[in-house]
Tab-separated table of C-alpha atoms and ligand atoms in Angstrom:
chain	number	residue	atom	x	y	z
S	869	MET	CA	29.440	-31.842	50.049
S	870	SER	CA	28.358	-34.077	47.601
S	871	ASP	CA	24.139	-32.773	45.829
S	872	PRO	CA	21.569	-34.438	48.193
S	873	LYS	CA	19.351	-34.478	45.531
S	874	LEU	CA	21.892	-36.342	43.322
S	875	ILE	CA	21.496	-39.311	45.172
S	876	PRO	CA	18.100	-40.993	45.355
S	877	ASP	CA	16.630	-41.575	48.621
S	878	PRO	CA	15.945	-45.660	49.309
S	879	PRO	CA	12.311	-46.616	48.928
S	880	ALA	CA	10.065	-46.832	51.218
S	881	GLY	CA	9.737	-50.001	53.866
S	882	LYS	CA	10.243	-52.617	56.166
S	883	GLU	CA	13.960	-53.143	57.055
S	884	GLU	CA	15.094	-55.159	59.663
S	885	LEU	CA	18.672	-53.690	60.674
S	886	ALA	CA	19.381	-56.148	64.297
S	887	PRO	CA	16.692	-58.783	65.199
S	888	GLY	CA	14.280	-56.479	66.386
S	889	ALA	CA	15.525	-52.843	65.142
S	890	ILE	CA	12.893	-52.517	62.243
S	891	LEU	CA	13.183	-49.638	60.934
S	892	ARG	CA	10.645	-48.214	57.955
S	893	ARG	CA	12.712	-45.244	54.939
S	894	GLY	CA	10.141	-42.411	54.375
S	895	PHE	CA	6.679	-43.294	57.357
S	896	LEU	CA	6.256	-39.609	58.069
S	897	ASP	CA	5.534	-37.604	54.187
S	898	ARG	CA	7.227	-33.853	54.170
S	899	ALA	CA	4.148	-32.154	55.278
S	900	ALA	CA	4.145	-34.740	58.984
S	901	GLN	CA	7.466	-33.961	59.181
S	902	ALA	CA	6.861	-29.659	59.128
S	903	ALA	CA	4.274	-30.160	61.851
S	904	MET	CA	5.694	-32.280	63.973
S	905	ALA	CA	8.969	-29.996	64.058
S	906	ASP	CA	6.141	-26.922	64.568
S	907	ALA	CA	5.236	-29.327	67.402
S	908	LEU	CA	8.508	-29.644	68.578
S	909	ARG	CA	9.752	-25.572	68.748
S	910	ASP	CA	6.158	-25.220	71.265
S	911	VAL	CA	7.582	-28.318	73.622
S	912	ALA	CA	11.094	-26.166	73.051
S	913	ALA	CA	9.352	-22.920	73.935
S	914	GLU	CA	7.925	-24.681	77.200
S	915	ALA	CA	11.131	-26.895	78.753
S	916	PRO	CA	13.985	-25.526	77.197
S	917	LEU	CA	16.907	-27.377	75.362
S	918	LEU	CA	19.765	-27.971	77.446
S	919	ARG	CA	23.082	-29.035	77.386
S	920	PRO	CA	23.714	-32.779	80.024
S	921	VAL	CA	26.538	-33.302	81.708
S	922	THR	CA	28.137	-36.987	81.397
S	923	ALA	CA	29.179	-37.767	84.565
S	924	TRP	CA	33.182	-37.614	83.219
S	925	GLY	CA	32.388	-33.630	83.521
S	926	ARG	CA	32.444	-33.324	79.873
S	927	PRO	CA	29.102	-31.491	78.861
S	928	MET	CA	27.830	-34.037	75.274
S	929	SER	CA	27.278	-32.055	71.957
S	930	VAL	CA	23.837	-33.082	71.452
S	931	ARG	CA	21.013	-30.824	72.835
S	932	MET	CA	18.347	-31.784	74.965
S	933	THR	CA	14.884	-31.366	76.300
S	934	ALA	CA	11.723	-33.601	76.294
S	935	ALA	CA	7.692	-33.843	76.809
S	936	GLY	CA	5.643	-36.393	78.493
S	937	ARG	CA	5.615	-37.848	81.705
S	938	LEU	CA	8.740	-37.865	82.538
S	939	GLY	CA	11.647	-36.138	80.382
S	940	TRP	CA	15.772	-38.114	80.735
S	941	VAL	CA	18.300	-36.394	82.545
S	942	ILE	CA	21.678	-36.218	83.848
S	943	GLU	CA	21.428	-34.796	88.198
S	944	ARG	CA	24.932	-34.615	89.972
S	945	GLY	CA	26.828	-36.942	87.243
S	946	ARG	CA	24.419	-39.084	87.545
S	947	TYR	CA	20.930	-40.654	85.014
S	948	ALA	CA	18.149	-40.379	86.063
S	949	TYR	CA	14.540	-40.293	84.585
S	950	SER	CA	12.124	-37.410	86.207
S	951	PRO	CA	9.222	-35.640	85.926
S	952	ARG	CA	10.338	-32.069	85.719
S	953	HIS	CA	12.886	-29.334	83.628
S	954	PRO	CA	15.538	-29.215	85.597
S	955	GLU	CA	16.633	-25.900	84.916
S	956	THR	CA	13.231	-24.517	84.960
S	957	GLY	CA	11.124	-26.936	87.654
S	958	ARG	CA	8.347	-27.094	85.408
S	959	ARG	CA	6.137	-30.546	84.640
S	960	TRP	CA	7.212	-32.200	80.918
S	961	PRO	CA	5.087	-30.281	78.644
S	962	PRO	CA	2.495	-33.418	77.363
S	963	ILE	CA	3.794	-35.878	73.710
S	964	PRO	CA	2.673	-33.472	70.681
S	965	GLU	CA	-0.108	-35.500	69.515
S	966	PRO	CA	1.186	-36.318	66.051
S	967	VAL	CA	4.397	-38.164	67.716
S	968	LEU	CA	2.023	-40.451	70.184
S	969	ALA	CA	0.932	-41.493	66.518
S	970	VAL	CA	3.696	-42.852	65.681
S	971	TRP	CA	3.935	-44.634	68.495
S	972	ARG	CA	1.051	-46.014	67.880
S	973	ALA	CA	1.145	-47.330	64.631
S	974	VAL	CA	4.296	-49.378	64.929
S	975	SER	CA	5.257	-50.051	68.695
S	976	GLY	CA	2.863	-52.370	69.433
S	977	TRP	CA	2.552	-51.207	72.926
S	978	PRO	CA	-0.787	-51.205	74.098
S	979	GLU	CA	-0.413	-48.088	76.917
S	980	PRO	CA	1.929	-44.807	75.252
S	981	PRO	CA	5.107	-44.425	76.387
S	982	ASP	CA	5.651	-41.588	79.018
S	983	CYS	CA	9.112	-39.994	77.895
S	984	CYS	CA	9.929	-38.437	75.118
S	985	LEU	CA	13.355	-37.334	74.591
S	986	VAL	CA	14.372	-34.103	71.889
S	987	ASN	CA	17.551	-34.615	70.962
S	988	TRP	CA	18.684	-31.533	69.193
S	989	TYR	CA	21.842	-31.729	66.723
S	990	GLY	CA	23.993	-29.468	65.505
S	991	GLU	CA	26.608	-28.947	63.365
S	992	GLY	CA	29.126	-31.723	64.624
S	993	ALA	CA	26.807	-33.342	66.553
S	994	ARG	CA	27.121	-36.421	67.962
S	995	MET	CA	26.337	-39.611	70.604
S	996	GLY	CA	28.313	-42.196	71.246
S	997	LEU	CA	27.404	-45.366	71.654
S	998	HIS	CA	25.557	-46.492	74.527
S	999	ARG	CA	22.652	-48.128	75.351
S	1000	ASP	CA	18.876	-46.567	76.459
S	1001	ALA	CA	18.707	-48.981	80.340
S	1002	ASP	CA	17.962	-46.766	82.651
S	1003	GLU	CA	14.522	-47.455	82.159
S	1004	GLY	CA	13.916	-50.302	84.736
S	1005	GLU	CA	13.659	-53.775	84.181
S	1006	ALA	CA	10.119	-54.244	83.963
S	1007	ALA	CA	9.505	-51.376	80.338
S	1008	PHE	CA	12.721	-53.732	78.793
S	1009	ALA	CA	9.716	-55.495	76.904
S	1010	ALA	CA	8.282	-52.170	74.739
S	1011	PRO	CA	10.404	-51.126	72.314
S	1012	VAL	CA	12.220	-47.680	72.234
S	1013	VAL	CA	10.968	-45.654	69.147
S	1014	SER	CA	12.578	-42.610	67.835
S	1015	ILE	CA	11.864	-40.662	64.694
S	1016	SER	CA	14.296	-38.228	63.101
S	1017	LEU	CA	13.482	-34.862	61.630
S	1018	GLY	CA	16.028	-33.174	59.344
S	1019	ASP	CA	19.143	-33.033	57.859
S	1020	PRO	CA	20.581	-36.683	58.023
S	1021	ALA	CA	23.018	-39.437	60.280
S	1022	ARG	CA	25.367	-41.930	60.621
S	1023	PHE	CA	23.609	-43.589	62.410
S	1024	ARG	CA	25.453	-47.264	64.352
S	1025	ILE	CA	23.786	-50.243	65.896
S	1026	GLY	CA	25.318	-53.151	67.472
S	1027	GLY	CA	23.830	-56.321	69.670
S	1028	THR	CA	24.199	-55.082	74.355
S	1029	GLU	CA	28.034	-56.232	73.813
S	1030	ARG	CA	29.616	-53.199	73.963
S	1031	ARG	CA	32.740	-54.449	71.645
S	1032	GLY	CA	30.493	-56.433	69.648
S	1033	PRO	CA	30.280	-56.208	65.231
S	1034	THR	CA	28.280	-52.395	64.723
S	1035	ARG	CA	26.776	-51.863	60.981
S	1036	SER	CA	25.923	-47.864	60.727
S	1037	THR	CA	23.412	-47.156	58.354
S	1038	ILE	CA	22.025	-43.861	57.202
S	1039	LEU	CA	18.933	-42.234	58.655
S	1040	ARG	CA	17.045	-39.735	56.666
S	1041	SER	CA	13.642	-37.424	57.646
S	1042	GLY	CA	10.683	-38.691	58.630
S	1043	ASP	CA	12.353	-42.342	59.173
S	1044	VAL	CA	10.915	-44.365	61.677
S	1045	LEU	CA	12.731	-46.735	64.060
S	1046	ALA	CA	11.291	-49.375	67.395
S	1047	MET	CA	14.350	-50.663	68.726
S	1048	GLY	CA	12.967	-53.870	70.096
S	1049	GLY	CA	12.846	-57.157	71.373
S	1050	ALA	CA	16.859	-58.775	70.679
S	1051	SER	CA	17.363	-54.580	69.971
S	1052	ARG	CA	16.052	-52.807	73.228
S	1053	LEU	CA	18.751	-52.946	75.216
S	1054	ALA	CA	21.306	-53.285	71.577
S	1055	TYR	CA	23.774	-50.390	71.693
S	1056	HIS	CA	23.555	-47.713	69.338
S	1057	GLY	CA	24.688	-44.566	69.444
S	1058	VAL	CA	24.735	-41.418	66.081
S	1059	ASP	CA	28.563	-41.204	63.943
S	1060	ARG	CA	27.461	-37.761	62.514
S	1061	ILE	CA	25.281	-35.650	60.926
S	1062	LEU	CA	25.768	-34.330	57.393
S	1063	PHE	CA	24.912	-31.072	58.536
S	1064	GLY	CA	22.940	-29.015	56.164
S	1065	GLU	CA	21.608	-31.658	53.577
S	1066	GLY	CA	18.011	-31.724	54.524
S	1067	ASP	CA	16.272	-29.069	53.640
S	1068	LEU	CA	12.932	-29.452	56.832
S	1069	LEU	CA	15.249	-26.797	59.135
S	1070	PRO	CA	15.806	-23.567	58.204
S	1071	GLY	CA	19.834	-23.504	59.175
S	1072	GLY	CA	19.743	-27.363	59.835
S	1073	GLY	CA	20.460	-29.628	62.406
S	1074	ARG	CA	18.769	-33.292	63.264
S	1075	LEU	CA	16.172	-33.473	65.789
S	1076	ASN	CA	15.764	-37.426	66.498
S	1077	LEU	CA	13.133	-38.233	69.603
S	1078	THR	CA	13.186	-41.859	70.754
S	1079	LEU	CA	9.603	-42.825	73.005
S	1080	ARG	CA	10.485	-45.034	75.637
S	1081	VAL	CA	8.194	-46.750	78.992
S	1082	VAL	CA	9.434	-46.264	82.000
S	1083	ARG	CA	8.955	-48.424	84.416
S	1084	ALA	CA	12.535	-47.386	87.277
N	994	LIG	C1	19.448	-41.521	70.846
N	994	LIG	O1	19.361	-43.205	71.335
N	994	LIG	O2	19.449	-40.890	71.763
N	994	LIG	C2	19.612	-40.767	69.843
N	994	LIG	C3	19.802	-41.767	68.411
N	994	LIG	C4	19.029	-40.898	67.408
N	994	LIG	O3	19.327	-40.328	67.376
N	994	LIG	O4	19.294	-41.375	66.610
N	995	LIG	FE1	19.415	-44.367	72.814
Protein backbone atom coordinates (compact mmCIF):
# COMPACT_ATOMS: atom_id res chain seq x y z
CA MET A 1 0.00 0.00 0.00
CA SER A 2 1.34 3.43 -0.85
CA ASP A 3 2.13 5.90 1.91
CA PRO A 4 -0.57 8.56 1.63
CA LYS A 5 1.84 11.21 2.87
CA LEU A 6 4.03 10.73 -0.20
CA ILE A 7 1.13 11.64 -2.48
CA PRO A 8 0.51 15.37 -2.33
CA ASP A 9 -3.13 16.44 -2.13
CA PRO A 10 -4.28 18.43 -5.14
CA PRO A 11 -4.70 22.15 -4.45
CA ALA A 12 -7.97 23.37 -2.99
CA GLY A 13 -10.29 24.96 -5.53
CA LYS A 14 -13.27 24.31 -7.73
CA GLU A 15 -13.24 21.60 -10.35
CA GLU A 16 -16.09 20.67 -12.68
CA LEU A 17 -16.17 16.86 -12.83
CA ALA A 18 -19.08 16.91 -15.28
CA PRO A 19 -21.44 19.72 -16.34
CA GLY A 20 -23.03 20.93 -13.09
CA ALA A 21 -20.96 18.66 -10.85
CA ILE A 22 -18.74 21.03 -8.90
CA LEU A 23 -16.04 19.58 -6.67
CA ARG A 24 -14.43 21.75 -4.01
CA ARG A 25 -11.36 19.95 -2.79
CA GLY A 26 -10.28 20.65 0.76
CA PHE A 27 -13.39 22.69 1.54
CA LEU A 28 -13.32 21.62 5.19
CA ASP A 29 -10.12 21.95 7.18
CA ARG A 30 -9.01 19.29 9.59
CA ALA A 31 -10.70 20.86 12.64
CA ALA A 32 -14.00 21.20 10.76
CA GLN A 33 -13.75 17.57 9.60
CA ALA A 34 -13.14 16.35 13.15
CA ALA A 35 -16.03 18.40 14.53
CA MET A 36 -18.35 17.04 11.86
CA ALA A 37 -17.26 13.45 12.51
CA ASP A 38 -18.04 13.97 16.21
CA ALA A 39 -21.48 15.34 15.40
CA LEU A 40 -22.13 12.30 13.20
CA ARG A 41 -21.21 9.95 16.04
CA ASP A 42 -24.08 11.54 17.96
CA VAL A 43 -26.39 11.06 14.98
CA ALA A 44 -25.47 7.37 14.75
CA ALA A 45 -25.97 6.95 18.53
CA GLU A 46 -29.54 8.23 18.18
CA ALA A 47 -30.27 6.61 14.80
CA PRO A 48 -28.18 3.40 14.52
CA LEU A 49 -26.49 2.53 11.23
CA LEU A 50 -28.46 0.06 9.11
CA ARG A 51 -27.46 -2.26 6.33
CA PRO A 52 -30.21 -1.81 3.72
CA VAL A 53 -31.24 -4.86 1.73
CA THR A 54 -31.75 -4.18 -1.97
CA ALA A 55 -34.74 -5.16 -4.06
CA TRP A 56 -32.68 -8.19 -5.13
CA GLY A 57 -32.44 -9.35 -1.52
CA ARG A 58 -28.78 -8.50 -1.15
CA PRO A 59 -27.53 -6.45 1.82
CA MET A 60 -25.57 -3.39 0.72
CA SER A 61 -21.92 -3.20 1.77
CA VAL A 62 -22.44 0.41 2.88
CA ARG A 63 -24.18 1.05 6.19
CA MET A 64 -26.55 3.98 6.42
CA THR A 65 -28.42 6.28 8.70
CA ALA A 66 -29.85 9.76 8.30
CA ALA A 67 -30.59 13.11 9.89
CA GLY A 68 -33.26 15.63 9.08
CA ARG A 69 -36.97 15.54 8.34
CA LEU A 70 -36.63 12.45 6.16
CA GLY A 71 -34.26 9.54 5.75
CA TRP A 72 -33.72 7.40 2.67
CA VAL A 73 -34.58 3.77 3.39
CA ILE A 74 -35.35 0.55 1.59
CA GLU A 75 -38.66 -0.86 2.78
CA ARG A 76 -39.48 -4.37 1.56
CA GLY A 77 -37.33 -3.81 -1.50
CA ARG A 78 -38.75 -0.38 -2.30
CA TYR A 79 -36.75 2.87 -2.10
CA ALA A 80 -38.49 5.53 -0.04
CA TYR A 81 -38.03 8.59 2.13
CA SER A 82 -39.32 7.96 5.62
CA PRO A 83 -39.75 10.30 8.60
CA ARG A 84 -38.76 7.48 10.97
CA HIS A 85 -35.85 5.14 11.51
CA PRO A 86 -37.07 1.70 10.36
CA GLU A 87 -35.76 -0.15 13.43
CA THR A 88 -36.21 2.28 16.33
CA GLY A 89 -39.40 3.85 14.95
CA ARG A 90 -38.11 7.22 16.13
CA ARG A 91 -37.77 10.39 14.08
CA TRP A 92 -34.32 11.07 12.67
CA PRO A 93 -32.11 13.45 14.65
CA PRO A 94 -31.71 17.00 13.36
CA ILE A 95 -29.06 17.74 10.74
CA PRO A 96 -25.96 19.03 12.60
CA GLU A 97 -25.44 22.76 12.20
CA PRO A 98 -21.94 22.50 10.62
CA VAL A 99 -23.47 20.29 7.91
CA LEU A 100 -26.21 22.84 7.25
CA ALA A 101 -23.51 25.51 7.00
CA VAL A 102 -21.89 23.60 4.12
CA TRP A 103 -25.26 23.37 2.38
CA ARG A 104 -25.80 27.13 2.71
CA ALA A 105 -22.33 27.82 1.37
CA VAL A 106 -22.46 25.68 -1.75
CA SER A 107 -26.02 24.69 -2.68
CA GLY A 108 -27.36 28.01 -3.96
CA TRP A 109 -30.71 26.80 -2.64
CA PRO A 110 -32.79 29.06 -0.36
CA GLU A 111 -34.14 26.33 1.93
CA PRO A 112 -32.43 23.74 4.10
CA PRO A 113 -32.20 20.15 2.88
CA ASP A 114 -34.85 17.66 4.01
CA CYS A 115 -32.46 14.73 4.27
CA CYS A 116 -28.86 14.21 5.24
CA LEU A 117 -28.12 10.62 4.28
CA VAL A 118 -25.11 9.24 6.15
CA ASN A 119 -23.16 6.49 4.39
CA TRP A 120 -20.53 4.52 6.30
CA TYR A 121 -17.95 2.62 4.24
CA GLY A 122 -15.94 0.02 6.12
CA GLU A 123 -13.16 -2.02 4.50
CA GLY A 124 -14.28 -3.38 1.13
CA ALA A 125 -17.51 -1.36 0.98
CA ARG A 126 -18.52 0.16 -2.33
CA MET A 127 -21.57 1.62 -4.00
CA GLY A 128 -22.68 0.62 -7.48
CA LEU A 129 -23.49 3.14 -10.17
CA HIS A 130 -26.91 4.70 -9.51
CA ARG A 131 -28.89 7.93 -9.71
CA ASP A 132 -30.42 9.82 -6.79
CA ALA A 133 -33.90 9.93 -8.27
CA ASP A 134 -36.37 9.25 -5.44
CA GLU A 135 -36.74 12.87 -4.33
CA GLY A 136 -39.60 13.86 -6.66
CA GLU A 137 -39.60 15.96 -9.85
CA ALA A 138 -39.92 19.22 -7.94
CA ALA A 139 -36.71 18.49 -6.03
CA PHE A 140 -34.49 18.08 -9.06
CA ALA A 141 -33.84 21.82 -9.38
CA ALA A 142 -31.86 21.60 -6.12
CA PRO A 143 -28.41 20.00 -6.12
CA VAL A 144 -27.36 17.00 -4.08
CA VAL A 145 -24.43 18.08 -1.92
CA SER A 146 -21.95 15.40 -0.86
CA ILE A 147 -19.38 15.74 1.94
CA SER A 148 -16.53 13.23 2.32
CA LEU A 149 -14.81 12.42 5.63
CA GLY A 150 -12.17 9.83 6.48
CA ASP A 151 -10.51 7.48 4.02
CA PRO A 152 -10.26 8.51 0.35
CA ALA A 153 -12.61 6.95 -2.18
CA ARG A 154 -12.51 6.36 -5.90
CA PHE A 155 -15.71 8.08 -7.02
CA ARG A 156 -17.17 7.62 -10.48
CA ILE A 157 -19.56 9.91 -12.33
CA GLY A 158 -21.14 9.76 -15.76
CA GLY A 159 -24.15 11.32 -17.40
CA THR A 160 -27.83 10.51 -17.33
CA GLU A 161 -27.47 7.36 -19.47
CA ARG A 162 -26.68 4.22 -17.50
CA ARG A 163 -24.25 2.94 -20.12
CA GLY A 164 -22.72 6.30 -21.01
CA PRO A 165 -19.07 7.22 -20.48
CA THR A 166 -17.87 7.89 -16.93
CA ARG A 167 -14.81 9.38 -15.30
CA SER A 168 -13.42 8.80 -11.85
CA THR A 169 -11.57 10.86 -9.29
CA ILE A 170 -10.44 10.46 -5.71
CA LEU A 171 -12.63 12.12 -3.09
CA ARG A 172 -10.69 12.93 0.07
CA SER A 173 -11.63 13.94 3.57
CA GLY A 174 -12.98 17.50 3.55
CA ASP A 175 -13.97 17.50 -0.13
CA VAL A 176 -17.44 18.79 -1.01
CA LEU A 177 -19.18 17.89 -4.27
CA ALA A 178 -22.38 19.55 -5.47
CA MET A 179 -24.25 17.61 -8.15
CA GLY A 180 -26.68 20.03 -9.73
CA GLY A 181 -27.87 21.18 -13.13
CA ALA A 182 -27.14 18.64 -15.84
CA SER A 183 -25.53 16.36 -13.24
CA ARG A 184 -28.41 16.31 -10.77
CA LEU A 185 -29.58 13.00 -12.23
CA ALA A 186 -26.17 11.75 -13.31
CA TYR A 187 -25.11 8.18 -12.62
CA HIS A 188 -22.48 7.98 -9.89
CA GLY A 189 -20.99 5.49 -7.48
CA VAL A 190 -17.99 4.54 -5.37
CA ASP A 191 -15.69 1.91 -6.91
CA ARG A 192 -13.74 1.39 -3.70
CA ILE A 193 -12.34 3.14 -0.71
CA LEU A 194 -8.63 3.37 0.06
CA PHE A 195 -9.13 1.76 3.43
CA GLY A 196 -6.81 2.98 6.17
CA GLU A 197 -5.19 5.68 4.03
CA GLY A 198 -6.92 8.53 5.82
CA ASP A 199 -6.20 9.44 9.42
CA LEU A 200 -9.38 11.23 10.50
CA LEU A 201 -11.38 8.23 11.70
CA PRO A 202 -9.72 5.88 14.19
CA GLY A 203 -9.74 2.35 12.79
CA GLY A 204 -10.23 3.61 9.23
CA GLY A 205 -13.32 3.86 7.05
CA ARG A 206 -15.16 6.59 5.23
CA LEU A 207 -18.21 8.69 5.97
CA ASN A 208 -20.12 10.34 3.18
CA LEU A 209 -23.02 12.69 3.71
CA THR A 210 -25.46 13.56 0.96
CA LEU A 211 -27.82 16.46 1.50
CA ARG A 212 -31.03 16.36 -0.45
CA VAL A 213 -34.15 18.40 -0.96
CA VAL A 214 -37.11 15.98 -1.07
CA ARG A 215 -40.46 16.78 -2.68
CA ALA A 216 -41.69 13.21 -3.16
C1 LIG B 1 -24.07 8.28 -2.69
O1 LIG B 1 -24.16 8.35 -3.92
O2 LIG B 1 -25.08 8.18 -1.97
C2 LIG B 1 -22.75 8.30 -2.01
C3 LIG B 1 -21.63 8.87 -2.81
C4 LIG B 1 -20.34 8.82 -2.04
O3 LIG B 1 -20.22 8.01 -1.11
O4 LIG B 1 -19.41 9.58 -2.36
FE1 LIG C 1 -26.04 8.75 -4.79
